[in-house]
DNA sequence: TTGAAAGCGGTACCAA
DNA sequence: TTGGTACCGCTTTCAA
């Protein structure tokens, strides 16, 4: 393992000049630069990042904190972040902090305080009470993916709008009995709450507030499946349209419907949010978001913020794009038990 | 930001003593230790890991390199690794190196050479030609998850055995026309090749070699779906049993079967390998592996190796556990087109 | 059991 | 444009 002194010696210059030639900071003649670079290559020189960080205060490392890596959306964002960081030559330190684990507590109490990163990206974090203080105490540039676009440094889709447009899509197909599925009281996230609000306002605007109904479930495929098996079994109250908090829940609902012999979309239309990698296989109509791009955007915003901490940090609210597949279709009033009990308009 | 000198001053001791008290290396009286710890707490002292690493050569950071984080198995292993590392107070640097990307090339050419980690865990990496040399050049302890258990420092299930037992399960149910689905020529991984071998040997041992058939597909849910729609459509040649390279492929096959009106398991029995989080929702019979445990085991092996580099590094081959759900059942000879053309034994 | 002092491997200031 | 040198913050001899 040769150090910069070895490189300097071989190139016949001082350590200082070697450093300047290699980092590109300060004046070096083209000639000496070439000499130094040759020497470095000959010795397979790799700078010690510890030594460099110690004096510059820069780690060339970005921390990413998220509540899981096993959810499709989060994993996609993570890959977008990784790609962008690799392009910039920056390392990625992962803090996978599942709510309620001792690991999460340690991350907030110890790991973040070490500040082994120049900046932090929080993805879908939903910090609880004292975690927020910890985050603020870190005193490092930070960007959030998923969250309230009114907060500075937040990248997300307009969740309220997504919920609204998913609902309007079904209303446009003639549905009135439309339910929303997703979210449970202890575990509400910012985004599913917003999507529910969008659903509610679309229903209200269409004069369908009395038909609005919210079914709680875990925001996972098995969660959506379990809840759907329950409420779809009740034939009398079964809605004809279903707005789902996300695609994983929607796919769970579709699987449940099949198991119960309910045809999608003739008996039940289902719309999700995400454009999950499985959405196509399930022919799922959905409001697509691009998590990978969100991750890459987060990196760009963060690096800009690090480069110029005094500049205001923008937020980015991306629109979701409606992709119509065949899990939604016009309501079939004749064959619907719930419509049979409703007076026609 | 106070440093160790501040702590030392406040505690009324020297830097050296403060360091000893805080790190636990060297003799310090219980009394001074307490004094130093109090001072550290009072000042919210956090040691600079750069400074410490510079002198000790230890980074207290582990690198994890894997070809993706969006596959269920890999994400689960990653969370197992993260949990174990958090327990030990170690950071995790992620190198997500998707095959064929420029990012992957950079990881192998630049990032790994920086050695910003005390050890490396490679998960399902399948390094290609020159990548292997790069890996060896790193000269840091390394453990592999997924791979050949004959190589030292490898954790995996016995893939051959898993393929064999999945096949034997179907044979035991009376199936003879059993196909294997998964793996395509350019992208063979070590594990799906081994599972195919297990399938082949089970077929041969049961005298069913003539019925063996291998269907190629991408090792993903959409890949399994697409291939299945194709080959299940050919009623005359349709097998009654299907051994899948992994659960994602198996679930894709089940979805394809449903779409084609093929009943599972009465028309087609499907068995996978993994016990994916969706396996239960699809009632999938599978050979379960525990990726989270594999990740945690990898950390333990790696830390032991780092602590004592001269000790031999063991390998761990875990057995997969058969979980029978309702995607497999006895063959129904009467209703099977393919069986109709076969003489009974 | 403690303190003084020498680095770890770079960067950046200042003078030449 | 280059070289000498102090120093980043900590650990670790070595001597007391």
Coordinates of C-alpha atoms (C1' of nucleotides) in Angstrom, one line a residue, chain C:
Chain C
dT1 C1' -2.2 3.7 36.3
dT2 C1' -1.1 8.0 33.9
dG3 C1' 1.1 11.6 30.7
dA4 C1' 4.0 13.2 26.8
dA5 C1' 4.7 12.8 22.3
dA6 C1' 5.0 10.5 17.9
dG7 C1' 2.6 9.5 14.1
dC8 C1' -1.6 7.6 10.9
dG9 C1' -1.9 9.9 5.5
dG10 C1' -3.4 13.3 3.6
dT11 C1' -4.6 18.9 2.6
dA12 C1' -3.8 23.7 2.6
dC13 C1' -1.5 27.6 4.1
dC14 C1' 2.4 30.6 3.5
dA15 C1' 6.7 31.8 1.6
dA16 C1' 9.8 31.3 -2.0

